[in-house]
Amino acid sequence: MNCCIRGAVTVEENSKECIWENTKLMLNQIINENNINTDDIISIIFTCTRDLDTAYPAVAARELGIVDASLMCVQELYVKGSLEMCVRASVTVETEKKQKDMKHIYLKGAQKLRPDIVKKSKTEAVAIDGPAGSGKSTVAKLIAKELGYIYADTGAMYRAVGLYCIKNGIDIENDTEIIKALPLINIDLEFVNGLQKIILNGSDVTDEIRTQPAARAASKVAAISEVRVMLVDMQKKIAEKNKVVMDGRDIGTNVLTNARVKIYLDAAVEERAKRRCNELKEKGIAFDYDNVIEEIVKRDENDKNRKVNPLKIADDAEVIDTTGMTIEQVKNKIMDIIRSK
Ligand code: DC
């Protein structure tokens, strides 16, 4: 049976790159949210508002591997007062599902075209991103408890891969070795009272992954595309099966792009270092403030500048600077945002 999926996205400027990037974002979400393959797509009609060059969306579709579908690009007539700089798509797919089950995707400024659909299609998840020490995990646990959701700490999964490398003498500078080891790494997450335990090849490593060497190794392995593909797939499956508060670096931009609530937490680097020192002190682990701050700056650099899924603010995320705020204040602010969505 054939069904039709609608999509729309606004773009920031009339450039080839910008139209490609946004069209790919929209098509990827259409494919992911509806669980279809590129081969299932029969045809796509793209339309662009008159302020955009109309040929580019089709090129973006071909680049995504949509090769057999027939594509058509059309320029819209001008309608006074209507949304500008917008690419729309009507995607016809072959599927077992019914038309009423199709998820239509409206992104960025185009969300205002169909607020009813946008609200209905969101994943019941809270995505929290931010740099090391911004308070994500502490606050995410509290929010999960309050909402009755599970808490998934994706950093712990990268740490588990890093720990595996350390324990098995794999050089963390050697991507090829790490990629070769991936089939041997089995990570299981168990949720006990809503909190996550991390099991690496049968052993509980929940505490062991918290050391500085594991953090350093995590930051290295997190830059490898194959590692990310493996872990992101697990993370998406967790969110499919559970209502979740998930924290990390790319949750809002890559893992749960359709989350109902997206938060980006930030704080001054000195404050983040102080928080990390307090945590270490509480755990009785020796530390040196200058080392801690240096480590945080290095990890920020790795996380923000890597090629695959770098740490960045999702367009639709709410940014909270937690410098000088208590955990309780941050939690209340996020709960207010959640209630308003
Ligand atoms: O939040 P954390 O310190 O436990 O994260 C460990 C490392 O894993 C950190 O350097 C960034 C990386 N990471 C990532 O790249 N993507 C995520 N979603 C979560 C963590």
mmCIF file with all atom_site columns, C-alpha atoms and ligand atoms in Angstrom, residues 129-133 136 153-156 158-159 210 214-216 218-220 222-223 228 235 247-251 255 276 299 302-303 306 308-309, ligand 1:
data_model
loop_
_atom_site.group_PDB
_atom_site.id
_atom_site.type_symbol
_atom_site.label_atom_id
_atom_site.label_alt_id
_atom_site.label_comp_id
_atom_site.label_asym_id
_atom_site.label_entity_id
_atom_site.label_seq_id
_atom_site.pdbx_PDB_ins_code
_atom_site.Cartn_x
_atom_site.Cartn_y
_atom_site.Cartn_z
_atom_site.occupancy
_atom_site.B_iso_or_equiv
_atom_site.pdbx_formal_charge
_atom_site.auth_seq_id
_atom_site.auth_comp_id
_atom_site.auth_asym_id
_atom_site.auth_atom_id
_atom_site.pdbx_PDB_model_num
ATOM   1  C CA . ASP A 1 129 ? 23.092 17.997 26.593 1.00 0.00 ? 129 ASP A CA 1
ATOM   2  C CA . GLY A 1 130 ? 26.041 20.051 27.730 1.00 0.00 ? 130 GLY A CA 1
ATOM   3  C CA . PRO A 1 131 ? 29.764 20.000 28.442 1.00 0.00 ? 131 PRO A CA 1
ATOM   4  C CA . ALA A 1 132 ? 31.503 18.032 31.214 1.00 0.00 ? 132 ALA A CA 1
ATOM   5  C CA . GLY A 1 133 ? 30.572 19.249 34.687 1.00 0.00 ? 133 GLY A CA 1
ATOM   6  C CA . LYS A 1 136 ? 23.591 17.252 33.591 1.00 0.00 ? 136 LYS A CA 1
ATOM   7  C CA . ASP A 1 153 ? 23.482 8.357  31.037 1.00 0.00 ? 153 ASP A CA 1
ATOM   8  C CA . THR A 1 154 ? 24.997 7.991  27.551 1.00 0.00 ? 154 THR A CA 1
ATOM   9  C CA . GLY A 1 155 ? 28.423 9.239  28.706 1.00 0.00 ? 155 GLY A CA 1
ATOM   10 C CA . ALA A 1 156 ? 28.627 6.050  30.780 1.00 0.00 ? 156 ALA A CA 1
ATOM   11 C CA . TYR A 1 158 ? 31.338 5.844  25.980 1.00 0.00 ? 158 TYR A CA 1
ATOM   12 C CA . ARG A 1 159 ? 33.211 5.414  29.266 1.00 0.00 ? 159 ARG A CA 1
ATOM   13 C CA . ARG A 1 210 ? 34.168 7.109  36.874 1.00 0.00 ? 210 ARG A CA 1
ATOM   14 C CA . ALA A 1 214 ? 38.233 6.183  31.758 1.00 0.00 ? 214 ALA A CA 1
ATOM   15 C CA . ALA A 1 215 ? 36.949 9.740  31.120 1.00 0.00 ? 215 ALA A CA 1
ATOM   16 C CA . ARG A 1 216 ? 39.959 10.500 28.935 1.00 0.00 ? 216 ARG A CA 1
ATOM   17 C CA . ALA A 1 218 ? 35.809 7.920  26.609 1.00 0.00 ? 218 ALA A CA 1
ATOM   18 C CA . SER A 1 219 ? 36.460 11.296 25.046 1.00 0.00 ? 219 SER A CA 1
ATOM   19 C CA . LYS A 1 220 ? 38.833 9.668  22.527 1.00 0.00 ? 220 LYS A CA 1
ATOM   20 C CA . ALA A 1 222 ? 33.596 9.081  21.285 1.00 0.00 ? 222 ALA A CA 1
ATOM   21 C CA . ALA A 1 223 ? 35.238 10.712 18.266 1.00 0.00 ? 223 ALA A CA 1
ATOM   22 C CA . ARG A 1 228 ? 28.977 6.282  17.894 1.00 0.00 ? 228 ARG A CA 1
ATOM   23 C CA . GLN A 1 235 ? 20.310 4.752  22.894 1.00 0.00 ? 235 GLN A CA 1
ATOM   24 C CA . ASP A 1 247 ? 21.844 13.045 28.941 1.00 0.00 ? 247 ASP A CA 1
ATOM   25 C CA . GLY A 1 248 ? 24.977 13.365 26.827 1.00 0.00 ? 248 GLY A CA 1
ATOM   26 C CA . ARG A 1 249 ? 26.487 15.555 24.124 1.00 0.00 ? 249 ARG A CA 1
ATOM   27 C CA . ASP A 1 250 ? 24.398 14.817 21.021 1.00 0.00 ? 250 ASP A CA 1
ATOM   28 C CA . ILE A 1 251 ? 21.049 13.705 22.403 1.00 0.00 ? 251 ILE A CA 1
ATOM   29 C CA . VAL A 1 255 ? 19.933 10.673 19.156 1.00 0.00 ? 255 VAL A CA 1
ATOM   30 C CA . ARG A 1 276 ? 34.122 18.057 39.626 1.00 0.00 ? 276 ARG A CA 1
ATOM   31 C CA . ARG A 1 299 ? 37.538 17.319 26.891 1.00 0.00 ? 299 ARG A CA 1
ATOM   32 C CA . ASN A 1 302 ? 37.546 17.139 21.905 1.00 0.00 ? 302 ASN A CA 1
ATOM   33 C CA . ASP A 1 303 ? 33.766 17.078 22.298 1.00 0.00 ? 303 ASP A CA 1
ATOM   34 C CA . ARG A 1 306 ? 35.221 16.314 16.621 1.00 0.00 ? 306 ARG A CA 1
ATOM   35 C CA . VAL A 1 308 ? 31.055 13.256 14.115 1.00 0.00 ? 308 VAL A CA 1
ATOM   36 C CA . ASN A 1 309 ? 28.152 14.507 16.218 1.00 0.00 ? 309 ASN A CA 1
HETATM 37 O O1 . DC  B 2 .   ? 29.410 12.954 30.366 1.00 0.00 ? 1   DC  B O1 1
HETATM 38 P P1 . DC  B 2 .   ? 30.632 12.072 30.547 1.00 0.00 ? 1   DC  B P1 1
HETATM 39 O O2 . DC  B 2 .   ? 31.775 12.805 31.114 1.00 0.00 ? 1   DC  B O2 1
HETATM 40 O O3 . DC  B 2 .   ? 30.336 10.823 31.283 1.00 0.00 ? 1   DC  B O3 1
HETATM 41 O O4 . DC  B 2 .   ? 31.031 11.630 29.023 1.00 0.00 ? 1   DC  B O4 1
HETATM 42 C C1 . DC  B 2 .   ? 32.173 10.891 28.742 1.00 0.00 ? 1   DC  B C1 1
HETATM 43 C C2 . DC  B 2 .   ? 32.669 11.225 27.337 1.00 0.00 ? 1   DC  B C2 1
HETATM 44 O O5 . DC  B 2 .   ? 31.787 10.666 26.370 1.00 0.00 ? 1   DC  B O5 1
HETATM 45 C C3 . DC  B 2 .   ? 32.769 12.714 27.040 1.00 0.00 ? 1   DC  B C3 1
HETATM 46 O O6 . DC  B 2 .   ? 34.090 13.095 26.725 1.00 0.00 ? 1   DC  B O6 1
HETATM 47 C C4 . DC  B 2 .   ? 31.939 12.951 25.840 1.00 0.00 ? 1   DC  B C4 1
HETATM 48 C C5 . DC  B 2 .   ? 31.500 11.614 25.369 1.00 0.00 ? 1   DC  B C5 1
HETATM 49 N N1 . DC  B 2 .   ? 30.064 11.597 25.077 1.00 0.00 ? 1   DC  B N1 1
HETATM 50 C C6 . DC  B 2 .   ? 29.671 11.779 23.778 1.00 0.00 ? 1   DC  B C6 1
HETATM 51 O O7 . DC  B 2 .   ? 30.503 12.020 22.918 1.00 0.00 ? 1   DC  B O7 1
HETATM 52 N N2 . DC  B 2 .   ? 28.361 11.708 23.459 1.00 0.00 ? 1   DC  B N2 1
HETATM 53 C C7 . DC  B 2 .   ? 27.448 11.475 24.393 1.00 0.00 ? 1   DC  B C7 1
HETATM 54 N N3 . DC  B 2 .   ? 26.159 11.393 24.055 1.00 0.00 ? 1   DC  B N3 1
HETATM 55 C C8 . DC  B 2 .   ? 27.832 11.311 25.748 1.00 0.00 ? 1   DC  B C8 1
HETATM 56 C C9 . DC  B 2 .   ? 29.164 11.394 26.054 1.00 0.00 ? 1   DC  B C9 1
#
